[in-house]
Coordinates of C-alpha atoms (C1' of nucleotides) in Angstrom, one line a residue:
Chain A
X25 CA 43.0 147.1 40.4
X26 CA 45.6 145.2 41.3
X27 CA 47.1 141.8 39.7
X28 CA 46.7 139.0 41.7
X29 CA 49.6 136.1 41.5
X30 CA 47.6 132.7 40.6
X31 CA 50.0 130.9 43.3
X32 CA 48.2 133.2 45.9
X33 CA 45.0 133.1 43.7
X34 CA 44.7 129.0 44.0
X35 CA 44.8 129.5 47.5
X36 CA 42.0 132.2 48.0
X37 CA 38.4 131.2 49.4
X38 CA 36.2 131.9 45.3
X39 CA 33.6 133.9 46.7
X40 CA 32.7 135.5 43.4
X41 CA 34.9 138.3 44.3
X42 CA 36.6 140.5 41.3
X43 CA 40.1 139.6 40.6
X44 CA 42.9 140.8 37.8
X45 CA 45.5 138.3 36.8
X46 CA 47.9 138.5 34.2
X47 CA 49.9 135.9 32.4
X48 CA 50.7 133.1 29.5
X49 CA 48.3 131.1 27.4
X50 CA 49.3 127.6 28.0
X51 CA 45.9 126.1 26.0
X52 CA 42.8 127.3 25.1
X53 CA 40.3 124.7 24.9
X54 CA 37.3 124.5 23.3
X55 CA 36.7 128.1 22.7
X56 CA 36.0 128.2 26.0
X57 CA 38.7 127.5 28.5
X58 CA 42.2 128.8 28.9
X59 CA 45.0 127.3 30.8
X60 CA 46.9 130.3 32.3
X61 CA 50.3 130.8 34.1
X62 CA 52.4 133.9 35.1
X63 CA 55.7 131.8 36.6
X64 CA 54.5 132.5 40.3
X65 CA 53.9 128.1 40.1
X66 CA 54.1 125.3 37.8
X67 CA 49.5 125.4 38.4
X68 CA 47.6 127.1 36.1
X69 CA 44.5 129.1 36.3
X70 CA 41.5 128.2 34.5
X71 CA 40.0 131.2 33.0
X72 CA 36.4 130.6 31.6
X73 CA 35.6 132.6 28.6
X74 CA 32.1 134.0 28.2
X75 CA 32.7 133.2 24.2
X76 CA 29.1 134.3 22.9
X77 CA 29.7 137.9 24.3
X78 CA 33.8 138.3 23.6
X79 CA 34.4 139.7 20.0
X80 CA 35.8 137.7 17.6
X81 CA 39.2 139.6 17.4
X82 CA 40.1 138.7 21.0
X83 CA 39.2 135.0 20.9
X84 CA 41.3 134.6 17.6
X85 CA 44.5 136.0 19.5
X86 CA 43.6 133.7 22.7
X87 CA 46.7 131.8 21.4
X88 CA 49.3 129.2 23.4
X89 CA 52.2 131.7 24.4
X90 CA 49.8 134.8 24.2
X91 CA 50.5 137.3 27.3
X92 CA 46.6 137.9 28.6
X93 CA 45.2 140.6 31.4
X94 CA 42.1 138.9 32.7
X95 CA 39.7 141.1 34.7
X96 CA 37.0 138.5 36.6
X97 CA 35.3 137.0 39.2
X98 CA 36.6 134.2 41.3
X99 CA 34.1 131.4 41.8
X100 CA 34.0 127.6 42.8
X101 CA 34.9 125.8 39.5
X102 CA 32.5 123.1 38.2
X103 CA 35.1 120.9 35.9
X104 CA 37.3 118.5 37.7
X105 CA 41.1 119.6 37.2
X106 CA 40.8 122.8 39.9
X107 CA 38.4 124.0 42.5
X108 CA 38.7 127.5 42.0
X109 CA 38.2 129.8 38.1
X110 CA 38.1 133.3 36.9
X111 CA 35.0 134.0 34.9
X112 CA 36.4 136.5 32.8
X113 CA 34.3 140.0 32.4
X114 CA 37.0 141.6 30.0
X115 CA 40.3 140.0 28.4
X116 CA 43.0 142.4 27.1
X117 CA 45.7 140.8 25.1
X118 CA 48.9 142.0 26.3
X119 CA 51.0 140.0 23.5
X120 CA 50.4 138.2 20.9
X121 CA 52.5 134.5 19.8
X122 CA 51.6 133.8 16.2
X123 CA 51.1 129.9 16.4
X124 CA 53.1 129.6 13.0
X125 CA 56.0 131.3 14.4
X126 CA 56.3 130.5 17.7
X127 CA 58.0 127.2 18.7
X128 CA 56.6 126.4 21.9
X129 CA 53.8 124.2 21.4
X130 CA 51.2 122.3 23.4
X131 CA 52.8 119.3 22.8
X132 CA 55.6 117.2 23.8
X133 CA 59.1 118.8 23.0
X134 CA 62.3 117.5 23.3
X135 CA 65.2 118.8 25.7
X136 CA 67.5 119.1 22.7
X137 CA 65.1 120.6 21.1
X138 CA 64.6 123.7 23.8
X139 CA 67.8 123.5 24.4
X140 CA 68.1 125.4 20.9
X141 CA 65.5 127.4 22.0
X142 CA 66.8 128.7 25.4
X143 CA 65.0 131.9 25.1
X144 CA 61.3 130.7 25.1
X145 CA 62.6 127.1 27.4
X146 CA 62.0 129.0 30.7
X147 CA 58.1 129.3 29.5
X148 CA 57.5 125.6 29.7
X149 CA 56.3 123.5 32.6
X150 CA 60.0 121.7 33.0
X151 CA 62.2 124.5 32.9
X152 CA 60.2 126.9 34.6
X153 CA 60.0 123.8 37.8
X154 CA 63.6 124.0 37.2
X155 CA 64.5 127.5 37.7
X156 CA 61.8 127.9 40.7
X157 CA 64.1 125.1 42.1
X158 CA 66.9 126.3 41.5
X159 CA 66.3 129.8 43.2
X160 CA 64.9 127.5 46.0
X161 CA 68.3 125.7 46.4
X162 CA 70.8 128.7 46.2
X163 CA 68.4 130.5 49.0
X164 CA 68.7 127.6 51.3
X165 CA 72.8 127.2 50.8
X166 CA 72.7 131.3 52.0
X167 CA 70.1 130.2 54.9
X168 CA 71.9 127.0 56.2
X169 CA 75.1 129.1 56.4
X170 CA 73.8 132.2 57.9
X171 CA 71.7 130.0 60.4
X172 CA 74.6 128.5 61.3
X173 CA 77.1 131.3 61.8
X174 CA 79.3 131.0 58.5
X175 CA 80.1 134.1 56.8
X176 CA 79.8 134.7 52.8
X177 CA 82.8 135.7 51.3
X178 CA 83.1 137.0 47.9
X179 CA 86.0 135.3 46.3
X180 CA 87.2 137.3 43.2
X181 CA 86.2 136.3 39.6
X182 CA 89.9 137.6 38.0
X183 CA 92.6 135.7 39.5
X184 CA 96.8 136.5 39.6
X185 CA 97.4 133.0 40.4
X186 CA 98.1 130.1 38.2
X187 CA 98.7 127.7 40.6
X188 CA 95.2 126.7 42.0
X189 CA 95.6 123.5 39.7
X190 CA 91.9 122.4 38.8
X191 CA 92.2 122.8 35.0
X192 CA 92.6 124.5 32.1
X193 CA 92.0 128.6 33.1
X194 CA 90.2 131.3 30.7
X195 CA 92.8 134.2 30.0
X196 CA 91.8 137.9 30.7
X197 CA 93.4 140.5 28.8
X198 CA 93.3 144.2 27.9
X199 CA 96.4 143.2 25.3
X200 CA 96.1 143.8 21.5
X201 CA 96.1 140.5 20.4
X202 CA 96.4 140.9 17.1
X203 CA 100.2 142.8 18.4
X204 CA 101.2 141.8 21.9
X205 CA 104.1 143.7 23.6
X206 CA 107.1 141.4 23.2
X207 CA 109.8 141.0 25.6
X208 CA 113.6 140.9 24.3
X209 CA 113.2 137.1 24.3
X210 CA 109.9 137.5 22.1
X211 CA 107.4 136.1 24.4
X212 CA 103.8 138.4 25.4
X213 CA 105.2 140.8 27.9
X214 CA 102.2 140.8 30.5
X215 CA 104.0 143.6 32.2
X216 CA 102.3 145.6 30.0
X217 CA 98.6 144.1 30.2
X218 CA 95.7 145.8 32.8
X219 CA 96.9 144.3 35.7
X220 CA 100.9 143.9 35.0
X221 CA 100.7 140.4 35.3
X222 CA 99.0 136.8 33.5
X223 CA 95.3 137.1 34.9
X224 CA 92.6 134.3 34.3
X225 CA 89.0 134.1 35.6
X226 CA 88.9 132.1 38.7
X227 CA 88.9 128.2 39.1
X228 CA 88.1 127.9 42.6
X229 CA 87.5 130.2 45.5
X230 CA 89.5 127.6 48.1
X231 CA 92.7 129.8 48.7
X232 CA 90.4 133.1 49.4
X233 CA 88.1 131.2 51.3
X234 CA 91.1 129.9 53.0
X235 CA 92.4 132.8 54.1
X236 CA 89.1 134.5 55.4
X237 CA 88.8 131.4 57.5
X238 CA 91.7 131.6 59.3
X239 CA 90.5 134.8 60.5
X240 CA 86.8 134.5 60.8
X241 CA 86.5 130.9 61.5
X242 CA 83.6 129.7 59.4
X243 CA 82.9 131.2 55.8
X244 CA 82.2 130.2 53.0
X245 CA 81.8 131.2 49.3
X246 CA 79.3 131.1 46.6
X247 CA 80.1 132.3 43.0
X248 CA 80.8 131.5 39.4
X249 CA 83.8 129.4 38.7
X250 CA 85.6 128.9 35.1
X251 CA 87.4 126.4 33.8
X252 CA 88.4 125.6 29.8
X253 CA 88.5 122.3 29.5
X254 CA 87.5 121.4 26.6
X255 CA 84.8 118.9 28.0
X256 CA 81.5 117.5 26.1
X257 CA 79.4 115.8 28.6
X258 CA 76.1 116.6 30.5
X259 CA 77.6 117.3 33.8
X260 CA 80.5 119.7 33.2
X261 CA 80.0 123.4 31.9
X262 CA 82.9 126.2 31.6
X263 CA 80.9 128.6 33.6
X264 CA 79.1 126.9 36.6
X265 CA 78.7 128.2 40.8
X266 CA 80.5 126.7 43.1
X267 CA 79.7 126.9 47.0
X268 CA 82.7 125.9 49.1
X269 CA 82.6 126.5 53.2
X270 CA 86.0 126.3 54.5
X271 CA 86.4 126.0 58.4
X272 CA 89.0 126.8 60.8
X273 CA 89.8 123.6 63.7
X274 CA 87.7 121.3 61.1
X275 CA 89.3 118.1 60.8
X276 CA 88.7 116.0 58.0
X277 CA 85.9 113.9 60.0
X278 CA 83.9 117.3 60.7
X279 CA 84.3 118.3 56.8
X280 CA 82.5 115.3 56.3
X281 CA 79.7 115.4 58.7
X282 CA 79.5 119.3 57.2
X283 CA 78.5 117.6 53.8
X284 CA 76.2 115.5 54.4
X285 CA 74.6 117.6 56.4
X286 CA 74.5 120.4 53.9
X287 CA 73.4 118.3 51.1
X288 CA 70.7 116.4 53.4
X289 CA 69.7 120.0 54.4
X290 CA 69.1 121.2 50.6
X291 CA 67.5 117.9 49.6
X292 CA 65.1 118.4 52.5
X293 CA 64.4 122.3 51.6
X294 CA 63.6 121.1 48.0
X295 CA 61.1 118.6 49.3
X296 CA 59.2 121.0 52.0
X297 CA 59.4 124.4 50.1
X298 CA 59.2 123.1 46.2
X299 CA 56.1 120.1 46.4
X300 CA 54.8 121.3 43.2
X301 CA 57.3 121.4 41.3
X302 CA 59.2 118.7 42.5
X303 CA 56.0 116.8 42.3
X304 CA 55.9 117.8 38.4
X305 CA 59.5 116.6 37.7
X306 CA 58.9 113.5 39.6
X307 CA 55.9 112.6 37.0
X308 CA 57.9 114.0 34.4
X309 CA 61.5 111.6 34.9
X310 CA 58.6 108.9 35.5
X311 CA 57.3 109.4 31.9
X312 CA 60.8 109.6 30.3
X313 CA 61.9 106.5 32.4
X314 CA 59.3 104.9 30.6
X315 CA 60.5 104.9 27.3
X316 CA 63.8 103.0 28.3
X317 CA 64.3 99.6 28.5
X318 CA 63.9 98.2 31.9
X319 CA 67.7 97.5 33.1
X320 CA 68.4 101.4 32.0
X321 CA 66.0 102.9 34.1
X322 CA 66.7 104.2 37.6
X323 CA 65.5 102.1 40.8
X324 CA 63.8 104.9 42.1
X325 CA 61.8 107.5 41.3
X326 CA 63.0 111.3 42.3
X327 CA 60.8 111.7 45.2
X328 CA 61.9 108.3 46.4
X329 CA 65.4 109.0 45.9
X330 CA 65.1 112.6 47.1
X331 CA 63.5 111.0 50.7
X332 CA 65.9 108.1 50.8
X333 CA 69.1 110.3 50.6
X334 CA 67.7 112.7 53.7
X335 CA 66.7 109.4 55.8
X336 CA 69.4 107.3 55.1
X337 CA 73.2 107.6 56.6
X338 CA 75.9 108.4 53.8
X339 CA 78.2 105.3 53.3
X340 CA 82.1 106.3 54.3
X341 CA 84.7 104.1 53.0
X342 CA 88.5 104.9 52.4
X343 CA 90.0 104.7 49.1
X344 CA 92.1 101.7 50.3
X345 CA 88.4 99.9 50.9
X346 CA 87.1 101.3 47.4
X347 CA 89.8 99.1 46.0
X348 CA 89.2 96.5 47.7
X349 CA 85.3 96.3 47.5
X350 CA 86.3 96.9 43.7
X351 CA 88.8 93.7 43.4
X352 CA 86.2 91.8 45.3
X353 CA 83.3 92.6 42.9
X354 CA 82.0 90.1 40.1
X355 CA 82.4 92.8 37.6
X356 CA 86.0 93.0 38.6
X357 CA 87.0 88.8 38.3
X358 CA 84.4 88.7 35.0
X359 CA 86.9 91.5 33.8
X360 CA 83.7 93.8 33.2
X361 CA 85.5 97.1 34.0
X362 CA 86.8 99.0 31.3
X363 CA 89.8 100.8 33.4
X364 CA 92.4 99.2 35.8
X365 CA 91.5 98.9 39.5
X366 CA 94.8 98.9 41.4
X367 CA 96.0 101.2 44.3
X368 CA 97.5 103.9 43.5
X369 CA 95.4 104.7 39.7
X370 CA 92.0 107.1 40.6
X371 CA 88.6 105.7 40.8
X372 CA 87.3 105.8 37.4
X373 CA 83.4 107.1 36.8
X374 CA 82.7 103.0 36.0
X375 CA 83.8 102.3 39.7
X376 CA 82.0 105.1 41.0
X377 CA 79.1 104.1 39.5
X378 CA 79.7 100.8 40.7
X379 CA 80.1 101.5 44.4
X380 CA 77.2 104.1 44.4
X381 CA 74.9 102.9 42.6
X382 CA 75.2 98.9 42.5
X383 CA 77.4 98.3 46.1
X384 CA 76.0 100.3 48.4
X385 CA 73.0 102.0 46.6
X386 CA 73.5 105.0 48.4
X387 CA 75.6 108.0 48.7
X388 CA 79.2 107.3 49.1
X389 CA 82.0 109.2 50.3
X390 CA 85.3 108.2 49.7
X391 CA 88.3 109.0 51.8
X392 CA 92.1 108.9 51.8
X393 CA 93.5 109.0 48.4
X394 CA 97.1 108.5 47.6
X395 CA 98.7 111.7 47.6
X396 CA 99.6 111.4 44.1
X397 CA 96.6 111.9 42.5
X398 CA 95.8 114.9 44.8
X399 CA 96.1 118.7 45.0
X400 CA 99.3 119.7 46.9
X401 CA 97.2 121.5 49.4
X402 CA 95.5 118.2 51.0
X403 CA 96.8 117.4 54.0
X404 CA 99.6 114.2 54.9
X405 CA 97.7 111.2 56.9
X406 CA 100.2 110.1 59.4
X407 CA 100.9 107.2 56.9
X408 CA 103.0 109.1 54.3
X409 CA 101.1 107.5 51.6
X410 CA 97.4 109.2 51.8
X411 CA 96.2 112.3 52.1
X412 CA 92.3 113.6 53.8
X413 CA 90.6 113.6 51.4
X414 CA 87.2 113.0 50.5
X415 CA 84.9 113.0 47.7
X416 CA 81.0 112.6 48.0
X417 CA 79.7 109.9 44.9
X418 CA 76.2 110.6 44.5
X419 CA 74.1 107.8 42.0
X420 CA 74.1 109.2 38.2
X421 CA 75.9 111.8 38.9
X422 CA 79.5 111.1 40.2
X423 CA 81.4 113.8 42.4
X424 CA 79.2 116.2 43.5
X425 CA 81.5 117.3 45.8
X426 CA 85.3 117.1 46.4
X427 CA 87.1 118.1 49.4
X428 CA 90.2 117.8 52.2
X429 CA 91.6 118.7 55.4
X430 CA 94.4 121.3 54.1
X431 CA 97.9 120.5 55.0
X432 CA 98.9 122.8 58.3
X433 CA 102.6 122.1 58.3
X434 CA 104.3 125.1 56.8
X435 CA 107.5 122.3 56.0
X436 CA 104.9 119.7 54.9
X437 CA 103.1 121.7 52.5
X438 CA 106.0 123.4 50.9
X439 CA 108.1 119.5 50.7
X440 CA 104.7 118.9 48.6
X441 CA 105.0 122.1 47.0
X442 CA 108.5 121.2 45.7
X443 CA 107.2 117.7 44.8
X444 CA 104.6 119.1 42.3
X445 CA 106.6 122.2 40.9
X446 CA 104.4 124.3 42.2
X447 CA 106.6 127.7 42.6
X448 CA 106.8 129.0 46.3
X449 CA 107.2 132.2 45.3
X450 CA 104.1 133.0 43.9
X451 CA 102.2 131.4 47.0
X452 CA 104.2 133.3 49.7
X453 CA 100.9 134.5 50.8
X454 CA 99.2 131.0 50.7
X455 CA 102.5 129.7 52.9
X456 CA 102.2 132.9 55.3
X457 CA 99.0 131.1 56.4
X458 CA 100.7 128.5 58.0
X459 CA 103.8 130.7 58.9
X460 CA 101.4 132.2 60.8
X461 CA 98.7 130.8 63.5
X462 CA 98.4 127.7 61.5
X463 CA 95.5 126.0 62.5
X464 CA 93.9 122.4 61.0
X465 CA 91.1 123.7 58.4
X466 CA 89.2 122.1 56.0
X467 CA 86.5 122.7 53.4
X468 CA 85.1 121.0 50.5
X469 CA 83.2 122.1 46.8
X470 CA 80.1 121.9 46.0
X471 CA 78.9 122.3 42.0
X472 CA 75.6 123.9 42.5
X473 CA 74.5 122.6 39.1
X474 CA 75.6 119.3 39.9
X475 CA 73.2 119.7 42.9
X476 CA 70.3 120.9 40.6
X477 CA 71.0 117.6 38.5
X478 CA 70.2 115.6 41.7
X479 CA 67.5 117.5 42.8
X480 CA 65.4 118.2 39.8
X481 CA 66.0 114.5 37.9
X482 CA 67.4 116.0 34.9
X483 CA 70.1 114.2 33.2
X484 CA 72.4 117.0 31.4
X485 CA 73.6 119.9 33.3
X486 CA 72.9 122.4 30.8
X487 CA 69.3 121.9 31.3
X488 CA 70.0 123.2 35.0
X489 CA 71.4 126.7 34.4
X490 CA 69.9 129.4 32.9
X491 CA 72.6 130.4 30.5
X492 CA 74.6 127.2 29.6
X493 CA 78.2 128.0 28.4
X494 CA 80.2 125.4 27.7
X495 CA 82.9 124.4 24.4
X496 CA 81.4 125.9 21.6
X497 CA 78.3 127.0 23.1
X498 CA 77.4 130.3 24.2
X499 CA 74.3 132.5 23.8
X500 CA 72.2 135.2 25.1
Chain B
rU688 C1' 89.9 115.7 22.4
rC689 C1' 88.5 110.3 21.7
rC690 C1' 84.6 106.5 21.0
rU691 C1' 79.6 105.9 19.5
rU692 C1' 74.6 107.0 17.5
rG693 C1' 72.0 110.3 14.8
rG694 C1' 70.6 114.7 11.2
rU695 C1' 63.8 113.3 6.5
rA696 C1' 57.3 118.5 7.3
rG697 C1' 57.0 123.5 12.8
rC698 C1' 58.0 119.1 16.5
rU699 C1' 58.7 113.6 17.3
rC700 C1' 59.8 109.8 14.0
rA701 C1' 59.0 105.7 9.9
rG702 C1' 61.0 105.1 5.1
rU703 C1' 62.3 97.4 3.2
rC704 C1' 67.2 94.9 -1.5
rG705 C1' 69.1 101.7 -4.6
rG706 C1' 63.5 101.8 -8.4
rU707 C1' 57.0 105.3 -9.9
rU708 C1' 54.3 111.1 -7.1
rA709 C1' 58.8 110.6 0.3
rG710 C1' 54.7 108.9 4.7
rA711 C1' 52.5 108.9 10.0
rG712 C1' 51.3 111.1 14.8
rC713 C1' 51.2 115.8 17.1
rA714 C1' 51.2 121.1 16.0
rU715 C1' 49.1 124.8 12.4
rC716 C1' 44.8 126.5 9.2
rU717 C1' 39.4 125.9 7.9
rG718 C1' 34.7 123.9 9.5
rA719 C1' 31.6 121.4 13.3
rC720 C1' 30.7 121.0 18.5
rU721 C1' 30.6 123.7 23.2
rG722 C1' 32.0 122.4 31.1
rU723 C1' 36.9 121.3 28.6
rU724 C1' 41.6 119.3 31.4
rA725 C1' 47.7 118.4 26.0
rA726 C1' 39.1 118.6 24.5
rU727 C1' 36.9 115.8 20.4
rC728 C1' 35.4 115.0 15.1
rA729 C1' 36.0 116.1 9.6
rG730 C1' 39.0 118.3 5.9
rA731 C1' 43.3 121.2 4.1
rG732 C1' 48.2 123.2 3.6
rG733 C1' 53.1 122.1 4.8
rG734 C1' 59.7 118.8 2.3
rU735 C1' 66.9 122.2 -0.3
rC736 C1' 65.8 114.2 3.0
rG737 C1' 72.5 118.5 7.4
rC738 C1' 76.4 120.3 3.5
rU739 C1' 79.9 119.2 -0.5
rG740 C1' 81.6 115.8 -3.8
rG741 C1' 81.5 110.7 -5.8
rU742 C1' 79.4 105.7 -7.6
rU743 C1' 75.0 104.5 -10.7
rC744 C1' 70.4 104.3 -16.1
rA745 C1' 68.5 105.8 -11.2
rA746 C1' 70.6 108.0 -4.4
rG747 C1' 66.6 109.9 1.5
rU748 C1' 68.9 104.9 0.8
rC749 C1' 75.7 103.2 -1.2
rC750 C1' 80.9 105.7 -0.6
rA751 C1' 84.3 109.8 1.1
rG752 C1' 85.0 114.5 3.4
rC753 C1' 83.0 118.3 6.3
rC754 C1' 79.3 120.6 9.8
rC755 C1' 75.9 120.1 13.8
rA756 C1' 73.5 117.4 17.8
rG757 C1' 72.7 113.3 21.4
rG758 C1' 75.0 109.6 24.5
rG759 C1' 79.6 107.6 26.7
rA760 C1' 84.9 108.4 28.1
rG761 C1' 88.9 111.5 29.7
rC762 C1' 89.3 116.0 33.0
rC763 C1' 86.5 117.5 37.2
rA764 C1' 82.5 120.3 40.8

RNA sequence: UCCUUGGUAGCUCAGUCGGUUAGAGCAUCUGACUGUUAAUCAGAGGGUCGCUGGUUCAAGUCCAGCCCAGGGAGCCA
């Protein structure tokens, strides 16, 4: 016979027809009725035990996190939480869980706590919500770009460069390194390592994606980034995906409008194709809201914030305005902010949070940053002083995505070049770009996680990845 | 890396001014009940108080160092 999936079984007309399901115990209550859920949706199945005529050895293994096969009938239920039931005929236990050993509880747990358990997490409602999501989301980046003519490049994981600039790069080496070969000054000859050269896993897939872009026009990547920083806080992780379009003739205007389209896409996706569990994560941030004092809770639920962001127009503002809409603030002139706001210093997270989240209540995206607190790549306004730039704020969570119109100007970009001793040499191929058919571009990136954060509710990004690694965490 | 708050039963937490035998809820086990929705009711078991050292007649409680975790900051997506 075969299994039926309880998200197609919830859905099926109970006409007393035989059915098979397999999956988890969630609960068993009162000898009588178990919860069940096999991952196809956050609903369970109720499965109605026939305890007078099931032997004693299988209703004392009918145990929360015990794997069942459950042969039955499908009829109307009589109880309240669900319309349809199985009435089981046989019950086969597939798996036992020992409730001594096993962790996972019908009970409230904390994150921290499943955190440390991040084998058996994915079994609970939350997590499992999270990853259905999360599938959910990295289907509809793949659908908006395909939809819309982008192609998906594969940017490589092991990088020869060292001059991307976003941070701290993991090495890769075949070298002994208890005994590197020296050179005759004594430092690690990489001449001698796998690929003759200093390799690290990849930061950012910008320059490839560059470089397919001025050939096929729109593409875009999606893949796992690394970066070493040695950074403790709940939205930064040293392995995390990264989706970043890059698009030939896009000027810094369109690599907006791409943004918030995107993101106002995948919010909408999320809404339509993940109800469910949306609507469980919404009930569950509600709860946890709950238990924090009322100026520390959010002004919206995650439904409500999830709708507002598709309906609502993002705010744009230059950095010059940020600055300004800063120094005019009463936070600012009661001396409330922690960090300097003066032109020329970045926006620190207390002024983000400030214009998203207090100012405009709303999605901000900032434009125009002085050039010195930029990558070299970003392209020159026409004031000498700024470059296109743009960074999309979103509330709790900061960048979400940061992004430019590249500097075209084969002199401009290598005067910057020289500016930041950033050695031409080893970007020959970066500069041949522009030798060559220079065209204005533009692209921006996207952390995927930071994405998840947003969508789900959940407040620390290791909670939104299957695997977190991060300083002085890594397993599985 | 810095700041900050924590670490007490399987989990979440309480533990007063340093003072007798360290408590509660949930979970677990046993029994009762049997159309329940994290079922309910009764009972039981369960502790290296993060680790090391110090102060003291006496330390879960005070002090120092270390380890781990949460939150915030920097860096950034």
């Amino acid at each position: 016979m075969q299994r039926t999936e309880i998200k197609h079984l919830l859905k099926t007309e109970a006409l007393s027809q035989d059915v098979l399901v397999k999956g988890w115990v969630r609960t068993f209550r009162n000898t009588q009725f178990i919860a069940l859920n096999d991952g196809s949706t956050i609903l369970n199945v109720q499965v109605v035990v026939d305890f007078q005529n099931t032997p004693e050895e299988i209703l004392n293994k009918i145990k929360t996190g015990a794997c069942l096969s459950v042969k039955g009938t499908l009829v109307p239920s009589t109880g309240a939480g669900q319309s349809v039931e199985v009435k089981a005929t046989e019950i086969i236990i597939l798996g036992e869980a020992d409730p001594e050993a096993y962790p996972i509880q019908p009970k409230k747990h904390s994150l921290e706590f499943l955190r440390s358990h991040g084998h058996l997490r994915m079994r609970t409602n939350t997590f499992s919500a999270i990853f259905r999501v999360r599938h959910a989301m990295a289907f509809a980046i793949h659908q908006y770009f395909h939809e819309r003519g982008y192609f998906y490049i594969h940017s490589p994981i092991i990088t020869g460069s060292d001059a991307e600039g976003a941070g701290e790069m993991f090495r890769v080496t075949t070298l002994n390194l208890d005994n590197p070969p020296r050179t005759e000054e004594g430092k690690v000859d990489f001449s001698q390592d796998f690929f003759g050269k200093e390799t690290n896993l990849t930061v950012s897939g910008q320059l490839q994606g560059e470089i397919a872009a001025l050939a096929l026009g729109k593409v875009y990547t999606f893949g796992p980034t690394f970066r070493a920083e040695n950074s403790n806080t709940t939205r930064h992780l040293a392995e995390f995906w990264m989706i970043e379009p890059e698009v030939a003739f896009n000027e810094i205007e369109d690599n907006k409008n791409l943004a918030e389209d995107f993101l106002k896409y995948l919010v909408r996706y999320a809404l339509e194709n993940c109800a469910d569990d949306i609507d469980f994560l919404d009930k569950r941030l509600a709860e946890e809201e709950k238990q924090k004092p009322q100026n520390d809770r959010r002004a919206m639920g995650l439904i409500e914030t999830l709708r507002f962001c598709t309906e609502n127009d993002f705010a744009r503002i230059s950095y010059t305005e940020a600055i300004q809409i800063l120094q005019n603030s009463k936070q600012y002139k009661e001396k409330k902010f922690q960090y300097e706001v003066e032109w020329g210093k970045d926006l620190q997270s207390e002024h983000e949070r400030f214009l998203v989240e207090k100012h405009f209540k709303k999605p901000v995206i900032v434009g125009d940053y002085p050039k010195d607190i930029k990558a070299f790549y970003m392209k020159l306004n026409p004031d000498g002083k700024t470059v296109a730039a743009m960074d999309v704020l979103f509330p709790g969570i900061g960048e979400i995505i940061g992004g430019s119109q590249r500097e075209d100007s084969t002199e401009k970009l290598m005067k910057r070049m020289d500016e930041m001793h950033i050695p031409a040499h080893e970007m020959s191929w970066y500069l041949d770009l522009r030798r060559f058919g220079s065209a204005p571009h533009s692209g921006f990136g996207l952390g995927f996680e930071r994405l998840m954060l947003f969508v789900t509710g959940m407040g620390n990004i290791r909670d939104v990845i299957g695997f977190p690694r991060a300083a002085k965490t890594i397993e599985f």
